[in-house]
Short mmCIF file of C-alpha atoms and ligand atoms in Angstrom, two decimals:
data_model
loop_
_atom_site.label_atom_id
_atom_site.label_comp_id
_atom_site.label_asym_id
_atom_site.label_seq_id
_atom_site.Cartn_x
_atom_site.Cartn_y
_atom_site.Cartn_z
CA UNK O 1 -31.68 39.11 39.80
CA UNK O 2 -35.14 37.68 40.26
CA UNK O 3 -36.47 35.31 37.22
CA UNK O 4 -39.58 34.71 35.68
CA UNK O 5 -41.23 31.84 34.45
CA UNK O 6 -42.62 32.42 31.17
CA UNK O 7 -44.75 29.93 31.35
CA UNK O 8 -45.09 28.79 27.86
CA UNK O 9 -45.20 25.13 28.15
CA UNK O 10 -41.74 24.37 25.97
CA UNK O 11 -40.77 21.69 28.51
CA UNK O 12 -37.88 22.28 29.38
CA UNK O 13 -37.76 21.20 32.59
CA UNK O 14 -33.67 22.03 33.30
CA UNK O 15 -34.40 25.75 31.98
CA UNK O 16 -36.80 25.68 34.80
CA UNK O 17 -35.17 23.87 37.57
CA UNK O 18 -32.51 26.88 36.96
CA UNK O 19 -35.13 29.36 37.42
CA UNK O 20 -36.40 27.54 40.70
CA UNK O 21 -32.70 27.10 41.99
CA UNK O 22 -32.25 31.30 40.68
CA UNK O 23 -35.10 32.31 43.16
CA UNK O 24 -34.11 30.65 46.09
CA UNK O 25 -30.82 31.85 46.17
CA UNK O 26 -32.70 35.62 45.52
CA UNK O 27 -35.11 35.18 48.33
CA UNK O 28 -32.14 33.83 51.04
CA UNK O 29 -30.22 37.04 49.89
CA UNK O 30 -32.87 38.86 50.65
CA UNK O 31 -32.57 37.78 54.07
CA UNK O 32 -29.47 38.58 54.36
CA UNK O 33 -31.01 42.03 55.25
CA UNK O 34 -32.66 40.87 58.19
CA UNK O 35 -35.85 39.02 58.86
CA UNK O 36 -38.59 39.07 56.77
CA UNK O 37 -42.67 38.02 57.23
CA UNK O 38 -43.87 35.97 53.71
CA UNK O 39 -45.73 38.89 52.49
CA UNK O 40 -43.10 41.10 53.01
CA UNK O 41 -40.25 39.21 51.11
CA UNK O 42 -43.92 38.70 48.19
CA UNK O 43 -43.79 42.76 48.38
CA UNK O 44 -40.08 43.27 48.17
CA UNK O 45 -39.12 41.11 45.26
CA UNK O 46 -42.26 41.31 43.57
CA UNK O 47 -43.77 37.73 43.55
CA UNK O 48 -46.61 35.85 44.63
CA UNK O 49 -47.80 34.92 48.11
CA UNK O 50 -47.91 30.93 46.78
CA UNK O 51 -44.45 31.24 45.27
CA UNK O 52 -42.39 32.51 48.25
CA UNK O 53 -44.04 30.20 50.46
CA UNK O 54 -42.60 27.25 47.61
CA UNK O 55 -39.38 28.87 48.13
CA UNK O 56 -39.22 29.31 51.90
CA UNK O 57 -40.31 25.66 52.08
CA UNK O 58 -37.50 24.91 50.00
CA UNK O 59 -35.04 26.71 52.22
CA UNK O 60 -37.17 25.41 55.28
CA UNK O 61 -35.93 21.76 54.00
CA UNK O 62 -32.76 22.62 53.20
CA UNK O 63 -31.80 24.10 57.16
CA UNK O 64 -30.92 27.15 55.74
CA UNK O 65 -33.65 29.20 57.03
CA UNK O 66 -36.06 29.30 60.09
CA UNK O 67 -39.95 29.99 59.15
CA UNK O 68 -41.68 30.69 62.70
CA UNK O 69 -44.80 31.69 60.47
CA UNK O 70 -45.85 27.96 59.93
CA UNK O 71 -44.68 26.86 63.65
CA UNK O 72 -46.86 29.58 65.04
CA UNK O 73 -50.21 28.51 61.65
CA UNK O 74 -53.40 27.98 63.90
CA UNK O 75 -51.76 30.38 66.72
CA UNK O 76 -52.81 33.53 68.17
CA UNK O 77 -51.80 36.51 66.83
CA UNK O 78 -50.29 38.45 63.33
CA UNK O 79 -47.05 36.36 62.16
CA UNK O 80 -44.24 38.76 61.49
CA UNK O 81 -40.86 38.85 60.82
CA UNK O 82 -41.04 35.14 60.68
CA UNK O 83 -38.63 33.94 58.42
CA UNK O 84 -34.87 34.14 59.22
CA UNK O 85 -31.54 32.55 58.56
CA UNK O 86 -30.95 30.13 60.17
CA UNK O 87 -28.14 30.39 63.10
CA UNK O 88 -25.36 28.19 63.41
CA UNK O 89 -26.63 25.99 61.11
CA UNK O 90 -23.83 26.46 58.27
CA UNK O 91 -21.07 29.11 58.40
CA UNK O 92 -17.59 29.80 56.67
CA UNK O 93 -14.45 30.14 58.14
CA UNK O 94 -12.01 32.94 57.87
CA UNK O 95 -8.60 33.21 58.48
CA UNK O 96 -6.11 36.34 58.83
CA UNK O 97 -2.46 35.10 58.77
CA UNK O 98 -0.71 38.98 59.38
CA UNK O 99 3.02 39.54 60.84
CA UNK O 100 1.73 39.60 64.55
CA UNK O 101 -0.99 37.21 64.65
CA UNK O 102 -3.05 34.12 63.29
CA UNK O 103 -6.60 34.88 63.46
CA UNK O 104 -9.79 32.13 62.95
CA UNK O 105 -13.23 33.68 62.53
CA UNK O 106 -16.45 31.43 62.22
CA UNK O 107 -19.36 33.63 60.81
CA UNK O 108 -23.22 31.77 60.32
CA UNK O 109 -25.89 32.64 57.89
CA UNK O 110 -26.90 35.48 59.84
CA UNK O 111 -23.25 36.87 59.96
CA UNK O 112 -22.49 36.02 63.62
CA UNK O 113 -20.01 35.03 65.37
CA UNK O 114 -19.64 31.60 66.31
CA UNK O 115 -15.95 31.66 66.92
CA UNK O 116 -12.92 34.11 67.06
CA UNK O 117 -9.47 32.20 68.29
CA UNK O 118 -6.38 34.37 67.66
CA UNK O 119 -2.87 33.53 68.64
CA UNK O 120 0.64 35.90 68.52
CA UNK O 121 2.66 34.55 65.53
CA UNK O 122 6.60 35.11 65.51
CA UNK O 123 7.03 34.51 61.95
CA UNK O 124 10.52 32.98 60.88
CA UNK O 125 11.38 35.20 57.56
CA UNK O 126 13.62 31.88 56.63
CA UNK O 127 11.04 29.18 57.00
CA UNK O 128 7.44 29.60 56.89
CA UNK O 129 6.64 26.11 57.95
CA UNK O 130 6.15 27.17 61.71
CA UNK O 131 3.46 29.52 60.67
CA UNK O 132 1.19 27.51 58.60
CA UNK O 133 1.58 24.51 61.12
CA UNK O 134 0.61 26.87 63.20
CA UNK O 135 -2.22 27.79 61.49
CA UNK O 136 -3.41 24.46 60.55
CA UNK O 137 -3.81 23.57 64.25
CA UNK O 138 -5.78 26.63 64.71
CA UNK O 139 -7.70 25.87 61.19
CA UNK O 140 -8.29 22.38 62.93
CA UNK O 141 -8.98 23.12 66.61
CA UNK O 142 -11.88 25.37 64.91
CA UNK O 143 -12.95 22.58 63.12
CA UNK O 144 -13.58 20.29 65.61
CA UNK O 145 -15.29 22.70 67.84
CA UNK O 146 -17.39 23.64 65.19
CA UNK O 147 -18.25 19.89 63.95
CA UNK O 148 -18.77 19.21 67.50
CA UNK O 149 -22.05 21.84 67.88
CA UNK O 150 -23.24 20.65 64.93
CA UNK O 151 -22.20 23.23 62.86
CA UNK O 152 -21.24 22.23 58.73
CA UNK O 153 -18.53 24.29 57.71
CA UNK O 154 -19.12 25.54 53.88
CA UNK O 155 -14.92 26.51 53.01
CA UNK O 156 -11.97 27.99 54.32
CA UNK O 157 -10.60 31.24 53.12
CA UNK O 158 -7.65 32.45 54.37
CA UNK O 159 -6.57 36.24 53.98
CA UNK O 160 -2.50 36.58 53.32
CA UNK O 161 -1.35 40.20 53.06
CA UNK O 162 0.85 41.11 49.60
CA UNK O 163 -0.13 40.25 46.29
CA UNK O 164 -1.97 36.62 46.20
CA UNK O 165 -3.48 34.30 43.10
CA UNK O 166 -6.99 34.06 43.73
CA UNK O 167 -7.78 31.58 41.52
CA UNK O 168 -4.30 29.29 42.45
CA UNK O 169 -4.28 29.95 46.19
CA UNK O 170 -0.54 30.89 45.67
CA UNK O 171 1.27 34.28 47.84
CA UNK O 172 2.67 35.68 44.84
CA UNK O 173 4.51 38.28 47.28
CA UNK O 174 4.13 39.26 50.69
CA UNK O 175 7.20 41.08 51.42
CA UNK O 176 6.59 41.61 55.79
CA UNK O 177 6.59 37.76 55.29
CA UNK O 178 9.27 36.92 53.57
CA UNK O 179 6.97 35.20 51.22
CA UNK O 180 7.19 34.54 47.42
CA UNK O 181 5.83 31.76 45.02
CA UNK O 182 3.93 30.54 48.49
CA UNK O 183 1.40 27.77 47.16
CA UNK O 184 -0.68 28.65 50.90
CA UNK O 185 -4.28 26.90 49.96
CA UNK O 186 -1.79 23.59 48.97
CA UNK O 187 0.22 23.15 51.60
CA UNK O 188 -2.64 24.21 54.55
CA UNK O 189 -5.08 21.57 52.72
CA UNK O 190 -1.98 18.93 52.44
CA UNK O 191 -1.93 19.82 56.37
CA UNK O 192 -5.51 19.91 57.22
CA UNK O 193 -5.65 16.45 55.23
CA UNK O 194 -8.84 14.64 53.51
CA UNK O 195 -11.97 15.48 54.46
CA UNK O 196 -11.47 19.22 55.10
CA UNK O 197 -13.46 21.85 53.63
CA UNK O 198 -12.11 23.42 50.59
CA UNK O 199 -9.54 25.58 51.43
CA UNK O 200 -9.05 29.45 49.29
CA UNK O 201 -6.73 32.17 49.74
CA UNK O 202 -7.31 35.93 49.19
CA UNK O 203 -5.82 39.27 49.90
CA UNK O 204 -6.18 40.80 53.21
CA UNK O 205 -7.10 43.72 52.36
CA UNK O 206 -9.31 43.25 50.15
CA UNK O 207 -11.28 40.65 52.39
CA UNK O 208 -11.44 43.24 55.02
CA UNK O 209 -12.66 46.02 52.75
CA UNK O 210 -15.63 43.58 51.82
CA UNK O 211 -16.52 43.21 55.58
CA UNK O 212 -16.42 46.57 56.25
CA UNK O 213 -18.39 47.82 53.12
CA UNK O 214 -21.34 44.90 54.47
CA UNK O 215 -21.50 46.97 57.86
CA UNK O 216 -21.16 50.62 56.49
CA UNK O 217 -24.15 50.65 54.00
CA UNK O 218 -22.86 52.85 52.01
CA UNK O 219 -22.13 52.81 47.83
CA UNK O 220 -18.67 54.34 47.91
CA UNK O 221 -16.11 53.47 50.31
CA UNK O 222 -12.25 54.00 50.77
CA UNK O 223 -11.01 51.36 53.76
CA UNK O 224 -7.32 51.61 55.02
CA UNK O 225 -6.17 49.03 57.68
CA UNK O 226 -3.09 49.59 59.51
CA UNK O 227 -0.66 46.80 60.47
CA UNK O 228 2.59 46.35 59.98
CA UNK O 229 1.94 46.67 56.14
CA UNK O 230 -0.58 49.11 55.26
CA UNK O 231 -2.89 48.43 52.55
CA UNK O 232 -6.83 48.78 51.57
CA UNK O 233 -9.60 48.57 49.12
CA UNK O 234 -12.03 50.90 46.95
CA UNK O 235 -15.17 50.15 46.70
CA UNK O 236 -17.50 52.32 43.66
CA UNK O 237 -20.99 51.84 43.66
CA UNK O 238 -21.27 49.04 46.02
CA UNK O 239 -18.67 47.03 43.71
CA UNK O 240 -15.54 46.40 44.71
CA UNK O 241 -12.01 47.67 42.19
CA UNK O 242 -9.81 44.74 41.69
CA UNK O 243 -7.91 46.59 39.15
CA UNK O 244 -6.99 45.68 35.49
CA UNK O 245 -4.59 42.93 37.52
CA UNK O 246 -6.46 42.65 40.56
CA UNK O 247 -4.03 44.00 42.74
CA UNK O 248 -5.55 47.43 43.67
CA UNK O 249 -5.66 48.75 46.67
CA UNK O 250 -1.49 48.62 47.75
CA UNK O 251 -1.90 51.93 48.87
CA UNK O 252 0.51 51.20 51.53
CA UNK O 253 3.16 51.54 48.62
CA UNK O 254 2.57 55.48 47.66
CA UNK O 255 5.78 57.22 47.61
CA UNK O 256 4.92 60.34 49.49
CA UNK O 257 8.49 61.25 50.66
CA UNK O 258 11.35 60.64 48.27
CA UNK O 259 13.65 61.41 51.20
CA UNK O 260 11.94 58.73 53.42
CA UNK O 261 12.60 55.75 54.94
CA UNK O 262 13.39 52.82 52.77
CA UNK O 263 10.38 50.54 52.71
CA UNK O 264 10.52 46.54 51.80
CA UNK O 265 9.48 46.98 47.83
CA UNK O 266 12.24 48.58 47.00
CA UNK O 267 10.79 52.01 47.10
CA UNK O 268 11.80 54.75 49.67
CA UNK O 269 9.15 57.36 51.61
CA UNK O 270 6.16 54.74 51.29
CA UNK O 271 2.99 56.02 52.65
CA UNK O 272 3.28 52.36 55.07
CA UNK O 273 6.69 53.66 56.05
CA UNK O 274 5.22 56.72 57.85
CA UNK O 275 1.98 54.94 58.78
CA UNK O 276 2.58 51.15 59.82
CA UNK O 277 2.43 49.84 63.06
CA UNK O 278 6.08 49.44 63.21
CA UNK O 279 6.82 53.45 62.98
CA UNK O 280 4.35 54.01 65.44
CA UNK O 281 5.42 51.87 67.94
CA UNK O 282 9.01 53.16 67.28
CA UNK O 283 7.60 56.66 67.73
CA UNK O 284 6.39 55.73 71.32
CA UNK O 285 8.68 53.29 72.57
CA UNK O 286 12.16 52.11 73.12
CA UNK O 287 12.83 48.66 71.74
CA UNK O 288 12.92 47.42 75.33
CA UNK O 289 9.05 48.36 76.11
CA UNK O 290 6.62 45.98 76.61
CA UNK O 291 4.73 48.18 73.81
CA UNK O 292 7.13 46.36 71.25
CA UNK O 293 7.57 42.97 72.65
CA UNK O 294 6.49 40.96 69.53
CA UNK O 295 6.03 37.80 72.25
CA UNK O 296 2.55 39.50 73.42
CA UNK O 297 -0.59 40.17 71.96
CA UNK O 298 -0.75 42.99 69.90
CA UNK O 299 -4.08 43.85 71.28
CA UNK O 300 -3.06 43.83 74.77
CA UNK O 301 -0.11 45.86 73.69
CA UNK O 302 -2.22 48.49 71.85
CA UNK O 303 -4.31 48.98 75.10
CA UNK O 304 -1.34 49.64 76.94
CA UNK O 305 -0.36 52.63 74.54
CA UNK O 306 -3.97 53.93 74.43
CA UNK O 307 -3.75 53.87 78.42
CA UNK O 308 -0.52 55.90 78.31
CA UNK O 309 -2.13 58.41 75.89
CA UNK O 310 -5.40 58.99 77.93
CA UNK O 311 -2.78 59.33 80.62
CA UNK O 312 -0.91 62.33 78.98
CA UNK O 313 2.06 60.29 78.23
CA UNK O 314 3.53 62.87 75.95
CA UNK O 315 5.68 60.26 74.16
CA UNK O 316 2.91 58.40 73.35
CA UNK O 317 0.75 61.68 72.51
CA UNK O 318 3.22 62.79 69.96
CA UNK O 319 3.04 59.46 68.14
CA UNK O 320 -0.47 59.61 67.70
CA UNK O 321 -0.16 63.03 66.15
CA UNK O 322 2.63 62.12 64.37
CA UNK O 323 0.87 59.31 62.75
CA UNK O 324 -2.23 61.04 62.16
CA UNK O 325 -0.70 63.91 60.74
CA UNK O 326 1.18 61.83 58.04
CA UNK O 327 -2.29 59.77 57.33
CA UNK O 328 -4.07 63.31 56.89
CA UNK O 329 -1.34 63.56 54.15
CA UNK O 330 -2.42 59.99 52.07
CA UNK O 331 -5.61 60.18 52.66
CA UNK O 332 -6.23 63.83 51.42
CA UNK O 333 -4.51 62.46 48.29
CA UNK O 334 -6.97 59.65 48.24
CA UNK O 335 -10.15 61.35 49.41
CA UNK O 336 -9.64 64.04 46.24
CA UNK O 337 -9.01 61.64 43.90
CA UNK O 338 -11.47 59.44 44.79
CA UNK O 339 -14.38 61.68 46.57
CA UNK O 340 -15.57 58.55 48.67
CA UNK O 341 -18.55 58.84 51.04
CA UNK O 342 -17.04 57.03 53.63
CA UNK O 343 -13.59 56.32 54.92
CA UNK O 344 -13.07 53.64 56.95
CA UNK O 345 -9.47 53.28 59.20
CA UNK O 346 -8.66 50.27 60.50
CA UNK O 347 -6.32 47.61 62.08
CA UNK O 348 -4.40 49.50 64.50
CA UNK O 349 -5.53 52.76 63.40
CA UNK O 350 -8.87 51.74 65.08
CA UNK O 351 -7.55 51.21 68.54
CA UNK O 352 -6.04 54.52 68.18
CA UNK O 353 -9.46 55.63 69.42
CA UNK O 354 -11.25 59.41 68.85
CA UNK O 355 -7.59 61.37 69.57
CA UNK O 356 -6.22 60.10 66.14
CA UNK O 357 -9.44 60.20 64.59
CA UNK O 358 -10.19 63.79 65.15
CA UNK O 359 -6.97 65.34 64.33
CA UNK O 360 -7.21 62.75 60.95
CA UNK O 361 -10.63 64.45 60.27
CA UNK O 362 -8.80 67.72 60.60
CA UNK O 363 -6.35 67.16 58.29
CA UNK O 364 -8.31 65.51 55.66
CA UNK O 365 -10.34 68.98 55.78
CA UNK O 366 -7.73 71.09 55.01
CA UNK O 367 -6.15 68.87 52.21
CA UNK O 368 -9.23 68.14 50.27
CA UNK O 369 -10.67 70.59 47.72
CA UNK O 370 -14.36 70.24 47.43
CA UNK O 371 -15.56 72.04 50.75
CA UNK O 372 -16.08 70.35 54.06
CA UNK O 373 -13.94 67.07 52.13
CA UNK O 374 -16.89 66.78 49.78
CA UNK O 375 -18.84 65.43 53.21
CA UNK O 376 -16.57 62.86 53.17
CA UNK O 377 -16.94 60.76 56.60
CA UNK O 378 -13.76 59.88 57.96
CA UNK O 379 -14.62 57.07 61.16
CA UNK O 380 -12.73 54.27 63.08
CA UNK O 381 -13.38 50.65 61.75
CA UNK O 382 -15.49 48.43 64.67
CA UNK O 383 -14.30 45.45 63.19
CA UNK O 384 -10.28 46.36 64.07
CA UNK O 385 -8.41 43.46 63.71
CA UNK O 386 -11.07 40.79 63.05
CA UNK O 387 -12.31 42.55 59.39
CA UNK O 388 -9.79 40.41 57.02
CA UNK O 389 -10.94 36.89 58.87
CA UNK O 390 -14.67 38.53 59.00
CA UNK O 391 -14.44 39.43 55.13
CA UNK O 392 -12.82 35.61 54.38
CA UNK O 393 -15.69 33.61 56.05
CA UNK O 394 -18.30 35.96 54.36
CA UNK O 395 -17.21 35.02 50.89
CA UNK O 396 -17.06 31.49 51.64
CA UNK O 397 -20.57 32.12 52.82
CA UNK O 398 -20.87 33.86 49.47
CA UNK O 399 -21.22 30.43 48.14
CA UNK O 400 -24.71 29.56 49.78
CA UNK O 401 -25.97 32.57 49.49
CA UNK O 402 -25.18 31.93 45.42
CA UNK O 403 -26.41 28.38 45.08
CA UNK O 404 -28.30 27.36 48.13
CA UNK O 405 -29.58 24.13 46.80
CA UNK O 406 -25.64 22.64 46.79
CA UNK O 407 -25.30 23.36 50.57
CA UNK O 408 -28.18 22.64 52.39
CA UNK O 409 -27.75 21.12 56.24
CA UNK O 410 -29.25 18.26 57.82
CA UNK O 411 -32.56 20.00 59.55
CA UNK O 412 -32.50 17.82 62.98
ZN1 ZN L 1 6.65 50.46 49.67
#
């Protein structure tokens, strides 16, 4: 929220050094929209020509934003769209540890890409030290790239599936891990040694719902990502639901068939037991088929199963319905209890492509009550895979956004 002066001469100098340090963080928000000229960002939040130009000086000095406007003072022509984040300048890395793969996203100021490095994981249930050294060398690798194009690195996050401490970096539970009590930010910062940026851990889920509610621009959104776990996030009125214990959003874990399959928690007919990557592959492959070799990359592997469907396969056909069907069923429970504008599938739901998505919108239809699903918008997630890792290096960027003044960057 944008502050005021008041201008009444009590001296209090801190009071309005916070106010100073308040307004630059609103006006780089701002352009978090996009590029802005001066007078539009004066217009938009409602302050004075002199006083943005103070505070895109400010951000000019601190290399977090480019201002073309006073390159191009005493040039030809109407500046416009002249100030911008700056790219590659800062950005936060995000990482995705899941059952089939280690992912590393780098995301700048401007939210893009500066480097996505995934590789297949073959996780030992018994000992989880192979992972996370695994991870740390990826964690690393990225670091050094990254240091060596100039590029300061604001934090690590790192998104962990199950239920996960925010605030002590610890894996409570992640049961398709084998995980419990897991101190992760510890022991990857104990590997990644001094010097590192500040390493925090999150839920998966969660991170990816926050990536995929920046792209969707809309208030209300229901996100389901499908790996081997299933799990999402609700977000109402552009806010995200943690929950009373900030662990909403399992809803890989609603027991839709009591006669089901028995799923790791304990519970039987879980809504990730009809869903997960793991049933559909078993729907459209024998354990032999390069579909299920855990050895390759599970994108590669998808493709191959898309291929077979656009072929006809009718194996592979029937497990798309098949998995479609029984998401119509969840999500028709979700969509009427929570009348979202927007849902968003992802993971491997999203390589699934337009034949699962239609026959999802179909079924979704005919299960919700308000008419036409309330105009609820059932689509396929463009992020896929890379959301959680997306969602982790946008909170770490979260921080400069927040207080830009503590992380400015060397402007060469
Ligand atoms: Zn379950």
């Amino acid at each position: 929220m944008l502050t005021a002066g008041s201008g009444t001469g009590s001296g209090d100098a801190a009071a309005r050094g916070a106010i100073r340090r308040n307004n630059v963080s609103v006006v780089l928000r701002h352009l978090r929209r996009g590029a802005r000229s001066r007078t539009e960002i004066s217009r938009d939040l409602g302050l004075p020509n002199s006083t943005v130009s103070k505070l895109v000086g400010e951000l000019v000095e601190l290399g977090l934003v480019t201002d073309d406007e006073r390159r191009r003072a005493g040039g030809i022509g109407r500046p416009h769209q002249a100030v911008a984040l700056r790219a590659g300048a800062r950005c936060g890395l995000g990482v995705e540890i899941s059952v089939n793969y280690i992912r590393v996203i780098a995301l700048d100021l401007p939210g893009d890409v500066l480097l996505d490095d995934r590789a297949p994981v073959d996780h030992d249930r018994r000992n989880h030290r192979a992972t996370l050294d695994l991870t740390a060398d990826l964690v690393a690798a990225a670091l050094t790239a990254l240091r060596a194009t100039g590029t300061a690195v604001t934090g690590v996050t790192v998104a962990a599936p199950g239920h996960v401490d925010r605030d002590t970096g610890v894996v409570r539970l992640a049961t398709n891990l084998g995980w419990s009590d897991l101190p992760l930010a510890t022991e990857l910062a104990d590997r990644l040694g001094p010097g590192a940026p500040l390493v925090r851990v999150d839920n998966d889920a969660r991170l990816g719902t926050v990536a995929e509610h920046r792209v969707a621009h809309v208030p209300s959104l229901l996100y389901l990502t499908g790996e081997v776990g299933v799990a999402g996030g609700i977000v109402v009125d552009d806010t995200l639901v943690l929950g009373a214990a900030h662990s909403a959003g399992e809803l890989g874990h609603m027991p839709l068939d009591p006669r089901g399959a028995a799923c790791p928690c304990g519970q039987r007919g879980c809504f990730e037991t009809m869903v997960g990557l793991g049933t559909f592959l078993s729907y459209a492959a024998d354990a032999t088929d390069p579909l299920r070799d855990q050895r390759r990359d599970l994108e590669e592997r998808l493709a191959l199963g898309t291929a077979r469907a656009a072929a006809g396969d009718a194996r592979t056909v029937r497990a798309v319905d098949r998995i479609a069907a029984d998401l119509g069923l969840g999500l028709g429970l979700l969509v009427n209890v929570l009348d979202p504008a927007v849902v968003v599938l992802g993971g491997y739901f999203s390589h699934l492509g337009e034949p699962l998505l239609s026959r999802v919108r179909a079924e979704v239809t005919g299960r919700v009550l308000a008419p036409h699903a309330g105009g609820c918008d059932v689509r396929l997630s463009r992020l896929g895979f890379t959301a959680a890792a997306r969602g982790a290096a946008e909170t770490v960027l979260d921080d400069v956004f927040t207080d830009p003044a503590a992380f400015g960057v060397p402007v060469p």
